[in-house]
Coordinates of C-alpha atoms in Angstrom, one line a residue:
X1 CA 0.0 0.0 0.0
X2 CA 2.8 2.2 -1.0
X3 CA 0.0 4.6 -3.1
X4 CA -1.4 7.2 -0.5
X5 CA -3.4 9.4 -3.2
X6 CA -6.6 8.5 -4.5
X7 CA -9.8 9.3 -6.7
X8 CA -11.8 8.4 -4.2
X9 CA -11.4 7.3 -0.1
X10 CA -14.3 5.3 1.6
X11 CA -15.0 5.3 5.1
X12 CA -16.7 2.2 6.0
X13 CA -16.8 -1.0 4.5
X14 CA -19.9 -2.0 5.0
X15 CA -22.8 -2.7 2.2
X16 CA -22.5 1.4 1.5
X17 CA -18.4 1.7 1.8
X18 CA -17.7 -1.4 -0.1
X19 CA -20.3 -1.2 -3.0
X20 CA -18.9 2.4 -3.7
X21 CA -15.6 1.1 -3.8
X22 CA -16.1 -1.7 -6.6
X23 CA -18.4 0.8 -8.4
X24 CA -15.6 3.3 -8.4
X25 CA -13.0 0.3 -9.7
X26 CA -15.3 -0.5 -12.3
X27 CA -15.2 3.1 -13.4
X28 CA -11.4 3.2 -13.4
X29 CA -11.1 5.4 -10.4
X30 CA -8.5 5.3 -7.8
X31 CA -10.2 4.7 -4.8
X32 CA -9.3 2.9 -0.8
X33 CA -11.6 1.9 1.9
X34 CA -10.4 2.3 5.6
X35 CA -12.7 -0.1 7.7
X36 CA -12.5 0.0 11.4
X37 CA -13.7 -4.1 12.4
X38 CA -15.2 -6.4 9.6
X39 CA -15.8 -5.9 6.1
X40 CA -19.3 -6.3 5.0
X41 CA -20.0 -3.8 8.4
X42 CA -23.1 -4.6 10.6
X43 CA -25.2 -5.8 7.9
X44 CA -23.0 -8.9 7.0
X45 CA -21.2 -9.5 10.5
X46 CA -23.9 -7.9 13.1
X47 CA -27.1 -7.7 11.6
X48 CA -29.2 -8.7 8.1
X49 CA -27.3 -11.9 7.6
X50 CA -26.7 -13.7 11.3
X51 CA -30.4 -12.6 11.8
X52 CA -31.8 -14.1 8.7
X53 CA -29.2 -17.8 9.3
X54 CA -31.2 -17.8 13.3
X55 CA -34.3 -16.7 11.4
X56 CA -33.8 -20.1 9.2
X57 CA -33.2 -22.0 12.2
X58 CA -36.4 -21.2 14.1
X59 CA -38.2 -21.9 11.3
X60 CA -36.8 -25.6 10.9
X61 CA -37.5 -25.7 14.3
X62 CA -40.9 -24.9 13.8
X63 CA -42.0 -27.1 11.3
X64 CA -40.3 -29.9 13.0
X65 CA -43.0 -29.8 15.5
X66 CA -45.5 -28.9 12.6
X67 CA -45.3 -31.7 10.8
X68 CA -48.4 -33.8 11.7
X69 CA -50.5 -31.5 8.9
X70 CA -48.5 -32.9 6.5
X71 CA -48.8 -36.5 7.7
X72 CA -45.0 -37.0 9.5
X73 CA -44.4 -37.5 12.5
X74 CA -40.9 -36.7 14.2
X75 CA -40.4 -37.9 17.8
X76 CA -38.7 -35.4 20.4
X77 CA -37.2 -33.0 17.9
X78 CA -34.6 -31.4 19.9
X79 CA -31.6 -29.1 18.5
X80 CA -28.0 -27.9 19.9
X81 CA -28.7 -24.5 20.4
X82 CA -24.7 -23.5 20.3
X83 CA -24.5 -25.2 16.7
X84 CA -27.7 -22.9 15.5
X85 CA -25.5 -19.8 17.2
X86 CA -21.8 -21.2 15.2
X87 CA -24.0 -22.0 11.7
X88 CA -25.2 -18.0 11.7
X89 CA -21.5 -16.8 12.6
X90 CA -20.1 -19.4 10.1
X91 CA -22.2 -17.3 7.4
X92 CA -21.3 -14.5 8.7
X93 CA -17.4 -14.9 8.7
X94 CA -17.8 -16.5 4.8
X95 CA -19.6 -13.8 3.8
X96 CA -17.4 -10.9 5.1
X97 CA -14.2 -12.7 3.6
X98 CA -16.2 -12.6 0.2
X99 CA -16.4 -8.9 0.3
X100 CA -12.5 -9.0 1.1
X101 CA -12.1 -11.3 -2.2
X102 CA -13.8 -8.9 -4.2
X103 CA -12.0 -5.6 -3.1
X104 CA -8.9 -7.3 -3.6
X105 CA -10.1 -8.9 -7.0
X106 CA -11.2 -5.3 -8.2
X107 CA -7.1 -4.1 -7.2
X108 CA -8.8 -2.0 -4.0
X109 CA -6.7 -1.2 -1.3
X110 CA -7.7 -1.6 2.5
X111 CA -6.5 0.0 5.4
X112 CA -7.1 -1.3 8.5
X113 CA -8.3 1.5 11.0
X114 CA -9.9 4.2 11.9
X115 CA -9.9 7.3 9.6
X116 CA -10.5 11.1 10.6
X117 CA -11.1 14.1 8.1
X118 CA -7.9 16.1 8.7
X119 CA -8.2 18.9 6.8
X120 CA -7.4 19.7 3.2
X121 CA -3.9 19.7 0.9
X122 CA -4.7 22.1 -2.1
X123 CA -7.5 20.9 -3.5
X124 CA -7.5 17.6 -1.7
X125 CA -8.9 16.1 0.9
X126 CA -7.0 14.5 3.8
X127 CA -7.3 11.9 6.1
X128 CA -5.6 10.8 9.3
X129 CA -5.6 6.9 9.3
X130 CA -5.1 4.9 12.5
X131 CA -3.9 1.0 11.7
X132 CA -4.8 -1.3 13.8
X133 CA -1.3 -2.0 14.3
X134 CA -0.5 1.7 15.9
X135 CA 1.1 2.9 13.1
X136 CA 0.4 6.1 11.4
X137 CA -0.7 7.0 7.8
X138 CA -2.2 10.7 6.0
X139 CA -4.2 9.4 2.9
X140 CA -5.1 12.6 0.4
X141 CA -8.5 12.4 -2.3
X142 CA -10.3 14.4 -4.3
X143 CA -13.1 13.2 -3.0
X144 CA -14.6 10.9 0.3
X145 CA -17.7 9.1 1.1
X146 CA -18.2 8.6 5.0
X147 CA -20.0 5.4 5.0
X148 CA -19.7 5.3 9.2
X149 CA -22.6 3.0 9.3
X150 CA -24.8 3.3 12.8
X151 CA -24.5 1.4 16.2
X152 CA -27.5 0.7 18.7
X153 CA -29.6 3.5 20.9
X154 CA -28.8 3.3 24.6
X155 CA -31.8 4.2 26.5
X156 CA -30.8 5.3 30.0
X157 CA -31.6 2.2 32.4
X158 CA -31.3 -0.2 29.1
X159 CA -28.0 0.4 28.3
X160 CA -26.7 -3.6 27.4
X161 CA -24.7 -5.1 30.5
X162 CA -23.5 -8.0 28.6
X163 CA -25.3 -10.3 30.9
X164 CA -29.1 -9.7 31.7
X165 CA -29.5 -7.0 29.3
X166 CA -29.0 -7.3 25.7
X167 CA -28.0 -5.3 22.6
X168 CA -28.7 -7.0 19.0
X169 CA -24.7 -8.0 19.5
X170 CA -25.7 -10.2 22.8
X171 CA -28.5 -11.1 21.1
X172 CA -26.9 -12.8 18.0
X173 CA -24.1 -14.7 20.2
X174 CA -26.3 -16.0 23.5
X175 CA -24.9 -18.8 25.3
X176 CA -27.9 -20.6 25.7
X177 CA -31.6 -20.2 25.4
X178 CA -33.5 -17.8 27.6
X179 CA -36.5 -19.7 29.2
X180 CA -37.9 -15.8 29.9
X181 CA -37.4 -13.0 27.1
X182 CA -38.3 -9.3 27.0
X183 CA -38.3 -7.7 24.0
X184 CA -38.4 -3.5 23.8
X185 CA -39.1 -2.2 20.4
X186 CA -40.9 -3.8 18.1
X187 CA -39.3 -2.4 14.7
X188 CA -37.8 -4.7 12.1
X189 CA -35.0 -5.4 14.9
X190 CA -37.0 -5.8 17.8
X191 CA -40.1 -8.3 15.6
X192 CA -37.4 -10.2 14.3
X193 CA -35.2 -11.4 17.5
X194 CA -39.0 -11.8 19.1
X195 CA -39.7 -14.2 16.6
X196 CA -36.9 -16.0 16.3
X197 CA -36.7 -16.7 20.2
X198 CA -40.0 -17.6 20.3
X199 CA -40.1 -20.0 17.7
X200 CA -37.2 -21.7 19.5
X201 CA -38.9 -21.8 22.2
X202 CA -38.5 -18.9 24.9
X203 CA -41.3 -17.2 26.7
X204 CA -41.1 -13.9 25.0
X205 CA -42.8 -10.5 25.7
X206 CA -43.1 -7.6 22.7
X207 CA -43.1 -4.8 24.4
X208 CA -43.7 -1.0 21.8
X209 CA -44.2 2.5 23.6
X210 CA -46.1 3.2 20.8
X211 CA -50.4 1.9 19.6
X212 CA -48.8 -0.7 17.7
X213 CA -46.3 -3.0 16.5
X214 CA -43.9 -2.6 13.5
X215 CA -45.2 1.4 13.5
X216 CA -43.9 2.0 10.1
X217 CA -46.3 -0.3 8.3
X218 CA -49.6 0.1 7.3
X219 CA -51.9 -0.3 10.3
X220 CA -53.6 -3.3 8.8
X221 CA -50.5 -5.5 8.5
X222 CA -50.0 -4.1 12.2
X223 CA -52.6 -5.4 13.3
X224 CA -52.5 -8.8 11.3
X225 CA -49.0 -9.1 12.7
X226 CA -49.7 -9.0 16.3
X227 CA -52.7 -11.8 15.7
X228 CA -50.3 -13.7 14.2
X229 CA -47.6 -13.3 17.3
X230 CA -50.2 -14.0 20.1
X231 CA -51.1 -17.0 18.0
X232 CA -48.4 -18.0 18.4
X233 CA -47.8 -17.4 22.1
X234 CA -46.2 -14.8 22.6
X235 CA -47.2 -11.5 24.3
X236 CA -47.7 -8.6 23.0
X237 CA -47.9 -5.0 24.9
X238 CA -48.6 -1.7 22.9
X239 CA -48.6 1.3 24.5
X240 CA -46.7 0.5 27.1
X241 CA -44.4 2.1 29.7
X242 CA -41.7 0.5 31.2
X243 CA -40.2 1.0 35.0
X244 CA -37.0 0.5 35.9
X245 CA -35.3 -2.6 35.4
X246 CA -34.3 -4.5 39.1
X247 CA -31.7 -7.1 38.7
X248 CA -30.9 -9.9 41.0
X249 CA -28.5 -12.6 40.9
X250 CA -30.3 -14.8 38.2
X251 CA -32.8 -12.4 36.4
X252 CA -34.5 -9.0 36.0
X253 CA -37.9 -7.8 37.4
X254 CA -40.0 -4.7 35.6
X255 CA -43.0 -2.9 35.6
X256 CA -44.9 -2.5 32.5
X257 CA -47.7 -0.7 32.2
X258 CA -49.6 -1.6 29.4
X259 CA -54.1 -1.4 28.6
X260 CA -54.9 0.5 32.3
X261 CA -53.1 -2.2 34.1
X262 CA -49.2 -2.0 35.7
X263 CA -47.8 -5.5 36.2
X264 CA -44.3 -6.6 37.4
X265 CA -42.9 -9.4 35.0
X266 CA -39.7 -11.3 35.7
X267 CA -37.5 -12.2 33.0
X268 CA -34.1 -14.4 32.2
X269 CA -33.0 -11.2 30.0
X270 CA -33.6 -8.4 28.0
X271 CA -33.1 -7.3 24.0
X272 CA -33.0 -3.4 23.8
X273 CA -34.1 -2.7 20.5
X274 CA -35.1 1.0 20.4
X275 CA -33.5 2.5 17.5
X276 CA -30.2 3.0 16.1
X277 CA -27.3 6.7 16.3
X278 CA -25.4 7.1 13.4
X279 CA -21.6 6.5 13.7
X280 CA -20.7 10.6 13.5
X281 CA -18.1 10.9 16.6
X282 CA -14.7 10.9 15.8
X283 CA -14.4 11.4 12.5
X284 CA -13.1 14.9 12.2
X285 CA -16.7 16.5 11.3
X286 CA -15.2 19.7 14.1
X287 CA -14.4 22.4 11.7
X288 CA -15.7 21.4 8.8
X289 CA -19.3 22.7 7.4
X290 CA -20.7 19.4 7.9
X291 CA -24.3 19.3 9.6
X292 CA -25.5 16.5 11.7
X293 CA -29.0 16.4 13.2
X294 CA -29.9 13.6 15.5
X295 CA -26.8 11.8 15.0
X296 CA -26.9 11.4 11.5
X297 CA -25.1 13.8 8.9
X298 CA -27.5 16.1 6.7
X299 CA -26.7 15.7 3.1
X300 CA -28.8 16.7 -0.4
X301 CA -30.1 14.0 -2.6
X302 CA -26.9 13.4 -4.1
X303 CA -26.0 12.3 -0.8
X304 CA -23.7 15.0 -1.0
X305 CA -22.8 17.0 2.9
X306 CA -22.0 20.7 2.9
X307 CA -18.4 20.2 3.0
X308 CA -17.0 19.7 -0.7
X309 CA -15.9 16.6 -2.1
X310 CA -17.0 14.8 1.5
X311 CA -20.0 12.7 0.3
X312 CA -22.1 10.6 3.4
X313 CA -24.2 7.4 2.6
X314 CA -26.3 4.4 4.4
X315 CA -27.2 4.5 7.8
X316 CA -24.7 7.5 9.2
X317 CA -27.1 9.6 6.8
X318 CA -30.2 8.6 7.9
X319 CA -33.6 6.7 7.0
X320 CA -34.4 4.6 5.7
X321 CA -31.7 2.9 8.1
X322 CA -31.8 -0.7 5.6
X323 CA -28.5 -2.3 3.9
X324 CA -29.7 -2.1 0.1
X325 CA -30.5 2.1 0.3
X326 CA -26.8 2.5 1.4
X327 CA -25.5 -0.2 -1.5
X328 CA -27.9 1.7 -4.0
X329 CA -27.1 5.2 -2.7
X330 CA -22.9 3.9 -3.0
X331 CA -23.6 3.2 -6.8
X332 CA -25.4 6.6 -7.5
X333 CA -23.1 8.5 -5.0
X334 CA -20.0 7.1 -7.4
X335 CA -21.6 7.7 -10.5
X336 CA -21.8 11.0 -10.0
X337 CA -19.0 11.5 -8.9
X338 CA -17.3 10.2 -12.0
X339 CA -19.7 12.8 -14.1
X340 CA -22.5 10.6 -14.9
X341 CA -26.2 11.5 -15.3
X342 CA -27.8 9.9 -12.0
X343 CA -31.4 10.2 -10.8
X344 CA -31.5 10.7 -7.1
X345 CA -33.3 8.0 -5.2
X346 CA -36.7 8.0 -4.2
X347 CA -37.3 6.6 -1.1
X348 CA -40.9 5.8 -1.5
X349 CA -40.2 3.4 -3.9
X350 CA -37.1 1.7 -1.1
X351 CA -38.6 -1.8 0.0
X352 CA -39.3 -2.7 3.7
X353 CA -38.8 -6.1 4.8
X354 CA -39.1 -7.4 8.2
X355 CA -38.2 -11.3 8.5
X356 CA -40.3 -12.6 11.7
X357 CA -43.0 -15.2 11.0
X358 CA -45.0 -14.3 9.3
X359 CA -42.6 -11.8 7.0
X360 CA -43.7 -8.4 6.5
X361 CA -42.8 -6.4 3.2
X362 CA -44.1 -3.2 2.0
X363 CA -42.8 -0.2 -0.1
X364 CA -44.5 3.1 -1.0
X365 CA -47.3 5.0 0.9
X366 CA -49.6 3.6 3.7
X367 CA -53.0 3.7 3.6
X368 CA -53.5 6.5 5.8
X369 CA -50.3 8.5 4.5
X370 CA -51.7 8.2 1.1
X371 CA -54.9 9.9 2.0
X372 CA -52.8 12.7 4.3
X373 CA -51.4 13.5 1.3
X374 CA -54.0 14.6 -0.3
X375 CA -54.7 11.4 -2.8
X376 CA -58.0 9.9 -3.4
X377 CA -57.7 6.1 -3.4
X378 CA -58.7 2.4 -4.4
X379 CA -57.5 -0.2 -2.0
X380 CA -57.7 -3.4 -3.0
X381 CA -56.7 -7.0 -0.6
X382 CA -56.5 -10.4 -1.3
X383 CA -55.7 -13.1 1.7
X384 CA -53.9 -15.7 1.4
X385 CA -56.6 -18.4 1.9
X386 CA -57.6 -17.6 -1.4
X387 CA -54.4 -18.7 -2.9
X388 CA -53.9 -22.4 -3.9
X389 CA -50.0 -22.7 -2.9
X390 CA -50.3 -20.7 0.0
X391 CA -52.7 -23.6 1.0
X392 CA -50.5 -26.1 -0.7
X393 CA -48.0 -25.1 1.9
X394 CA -49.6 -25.1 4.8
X395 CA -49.1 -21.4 4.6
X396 CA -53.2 -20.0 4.7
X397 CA -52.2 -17.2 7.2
X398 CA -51.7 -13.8 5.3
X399 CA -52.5 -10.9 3.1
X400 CA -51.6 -8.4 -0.3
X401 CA -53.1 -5.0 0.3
X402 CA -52.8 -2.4 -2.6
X403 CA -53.4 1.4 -2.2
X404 CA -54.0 3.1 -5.7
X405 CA -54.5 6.6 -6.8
X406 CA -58.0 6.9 -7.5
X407 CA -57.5 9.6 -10.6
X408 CA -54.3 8.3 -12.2
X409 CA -54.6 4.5 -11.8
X410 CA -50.8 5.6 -10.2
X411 CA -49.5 2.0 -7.3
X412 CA -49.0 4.4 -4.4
X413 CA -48.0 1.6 -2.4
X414 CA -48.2 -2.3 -1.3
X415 CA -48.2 -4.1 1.9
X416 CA -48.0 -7.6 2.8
X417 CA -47.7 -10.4 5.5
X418 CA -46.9 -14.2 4.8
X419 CA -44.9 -16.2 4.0
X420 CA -42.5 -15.3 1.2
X421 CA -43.5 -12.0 0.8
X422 CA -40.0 -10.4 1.2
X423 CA -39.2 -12.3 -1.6
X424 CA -42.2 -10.9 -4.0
X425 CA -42.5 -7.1 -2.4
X426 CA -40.0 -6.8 -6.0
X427 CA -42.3 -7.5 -8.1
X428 CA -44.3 -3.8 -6.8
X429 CA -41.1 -2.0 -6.5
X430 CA -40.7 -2.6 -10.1
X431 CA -44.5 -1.6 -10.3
X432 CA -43.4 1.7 -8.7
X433 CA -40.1 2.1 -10.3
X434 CA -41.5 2.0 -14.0
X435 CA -44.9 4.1 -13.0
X436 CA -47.0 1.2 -14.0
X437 CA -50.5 1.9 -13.1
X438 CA -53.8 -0.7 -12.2
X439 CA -53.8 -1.3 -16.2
X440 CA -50.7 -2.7 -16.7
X441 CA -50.7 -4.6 -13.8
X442 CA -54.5 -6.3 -14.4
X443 CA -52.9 -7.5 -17.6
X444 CA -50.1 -9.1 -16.6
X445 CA -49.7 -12.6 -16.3
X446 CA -48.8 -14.3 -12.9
X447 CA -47.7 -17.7 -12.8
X448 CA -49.9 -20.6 -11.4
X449 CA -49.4 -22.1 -9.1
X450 CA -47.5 -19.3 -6.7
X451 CA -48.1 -17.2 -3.9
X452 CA -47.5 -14.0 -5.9
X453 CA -51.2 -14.9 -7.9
X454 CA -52.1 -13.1 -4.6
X455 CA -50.4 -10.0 -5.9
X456 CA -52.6 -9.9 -8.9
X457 CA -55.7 -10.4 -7.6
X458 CA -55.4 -7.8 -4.8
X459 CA -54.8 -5.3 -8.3
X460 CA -57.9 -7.0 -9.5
X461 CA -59.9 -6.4 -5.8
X462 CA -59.1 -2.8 -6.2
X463 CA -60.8 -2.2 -9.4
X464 CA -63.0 -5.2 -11.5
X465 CA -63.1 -7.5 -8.1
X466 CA -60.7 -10.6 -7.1
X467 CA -61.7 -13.8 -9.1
X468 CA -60.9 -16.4 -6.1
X469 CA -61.9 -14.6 -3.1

């Protein structure tokens, strides 16, 4: 690593800092990453991938004691819960050293360490790198993208003790099952740990301050959602207020408050899943005429901050906090930087996908956020008892709900809850993407037999009427 000038420096090499960096290869740039831990950053080490590899898990373990509708029978399923924890980090450390054989495949340097802005050299940029080995190093660009990433919200009183109380870190590397599980926060996080603990069989409690779970959906999958949790046993408290966590020598006691009542509940631990801070301290944004609100740096739809040639992308810069905005915003950040035409992103038409059981996906306007708008609209649904592979499955439990602009036949948004659907949200992102309105998507043709027939006929329901429902 003898070269210390570059095109292009990234910050970060998570799904943002490392996308930008093989975009800007591909475009014959000079560019360099400086990553602090892990390639591949929270998403591949800490957070989508280990969650989605226990996610697979709990639902083996499910239908291991689920097969009787399907005419098996499997005596005294049992699993080693420390093998389901060393599968998700074996995933975890192939994936990460993937994103290593690609940087060095694309001829991208890495430096180990931390890196702070440090000023400018003439019309460059400088940064003060810290190896991991102590040494020293001033890398100069024309340009940088901080692509920090964003750690977990410490509530005071919640803050993770490595023992009773949990961060999603703890949470992905337990030693052993918790017979007794509280859950705060019931976002994509918070849902998704519930679910998977659940389903291998802890005693959980959903706990969310605010009317409902998974707020940022539409409040009809909400609602579907928390059926579908007490179903299957778990607990589920909305609106609640929390006292202050006692701990003893073997557990925790608090008081929730929660529908009028206030009821102490004792518990083995605790996941604290209220929100994320973006990664903005030390990184040499003193003196420079960088903005940050709430922890996460202001920038324009460029993703450009108001410091030239200093660029900010993913989750440092704010919602949508979810690993394909940062790799998407990387690629247009780069482009544009290299002088191409780009079209800043839209985030209404950024999938949501949330992979407790049963999955949640949705992209584009709510319901209600559609109509506080200003838009008149069609809504159209189409459950998933009506579908023939859903039943097929042994998967009858869920829904497609469609909001359409009454006027312009415009898909304002879709929201669904089943299984699969984080796999077929695409199929209405496209929808959104190309501006295809109701006509288009009554006449295209969905194949039979799948679940995403469902996605047509909830189109149909909002106009001519569903055919099988």
């Amino acid at each position: 690593m003898s070269t210390t000038d570059f095109d292009l420096i990234v910050v970060g090499g998570g799904p943002g800092g490392y996308v930008a960096a093989l975009r800007a290869a591909q475009l014959k740039l000079s560019v360099a990453v400086v990553e602090a831990n892990h390639l591949g950053g929270i998403c591949l080490n800490w957070g989508c991938i280990p969650t989605k590899a226990l996610l697979r898990a709990s639902e083996i373990n499910h239908l291991l004691h689920d097969l009787g509708q399907f005419g098996f029978a499997v005596d005294n399923p049992r699993f080693d819960f420390q093998k389901v924890v060393g599968r998700s980090r074996a995933v975890s450390k192939q994936l990460s050293g993937g994103v290593g054989h690609l940087l060095k495949k694309a001829k991208v340097p890495v430096f180990d360490g931390f890196a702070k802005l440090a000023g400018t050299d003439g019309k460059k940029r400088k940064l003060a790198v810290t190896l991991k080995d102590g040494k020293s190093v001033t890398l100069t660009a024309k340009n940088v993208i901080l692509a920090t990433g964003a750690r977990a919200r410490k509530l005071p009183g919640l803050e993770p003790d490595g023992k009773f109380v949990w961060s999603y870190r703890e949470a992905l590397v337990p030693d052993e099952l918790p017979k007794r599980l509280l859950v705060i926060g019931s976002g994509a996080i918070g849902t998704e740990f519930a679910s998977f603990y659940r389903n291998m069989g802890s005693e959980v409690t959903l706990v969310e301050v605010a009317d409902r779970v998974l707020p940022v959906e539409d409040e009809e999958i909400s609602g579907l959602a928390i059926k579908a949790f007490e179903k299957q046993g778990m607990k589920v408290l909305t609106s609640a207020k929390l006292g202050t966590l006692k701990k003893s020598d073997t557990d925790v006691s608090v008081e929730i408050e929660a529908a009028g009542k206030k009821e102490t509940y004792t518990f083995d631990r605790v996941i604290s899943a209220v929100g994320i801070v973006g990664n903005v301290e030390n990184i040499g944004l003193e003196g420079t005429k960088i903005v940050v609100d709430r922890t996460h740096i202001v920038t324009d739809d460029l993703c450009r901050t108001g410091e030239p040639g200093v660029f900010a992308i993913g989750d440092v810069a704010g919602a949508p906090w979810l690993a394909h905005k940062a790799s998407h915003e990387a690629v247009m950040c780069v482009e544009a930087i290299a002088g191409k035409h780009v079209h800043p992103i839209d985030v209404t038409k950024i999938p949501g996908c949330t992979y407790c059981r049963p999955q949640v996906a949705s992209v584009g306007y709510t319901e209600a956020k559609a109509k506080a708008a200003g838009y008149q609209v069609r809504v159209g649904r189409f459950p998933f008892i009506g579908n023939g592979k859903a039943i097929a499955m042994g998967e009858p439990d869920g829904l497609v709900k469609v909001v359409f602009d009454a006027k312009t036949g415009e898909l304002l948004g879709a929201h669904m809850i089943g299984a699969e659907v984080t796999e077929m949200i695409q199929g209405y992102v496209i929808a959104r993407s190309g501006e295809l309105t109701e006509a288009e998507l009554k006449e295209t043709v969905f194949p039979h037999p799948t679940i995403s027939e469902s996605m047509h006929e909830a189109v149909l329901a909002a106009y001519d009427g569903a055919l099988h429902f």
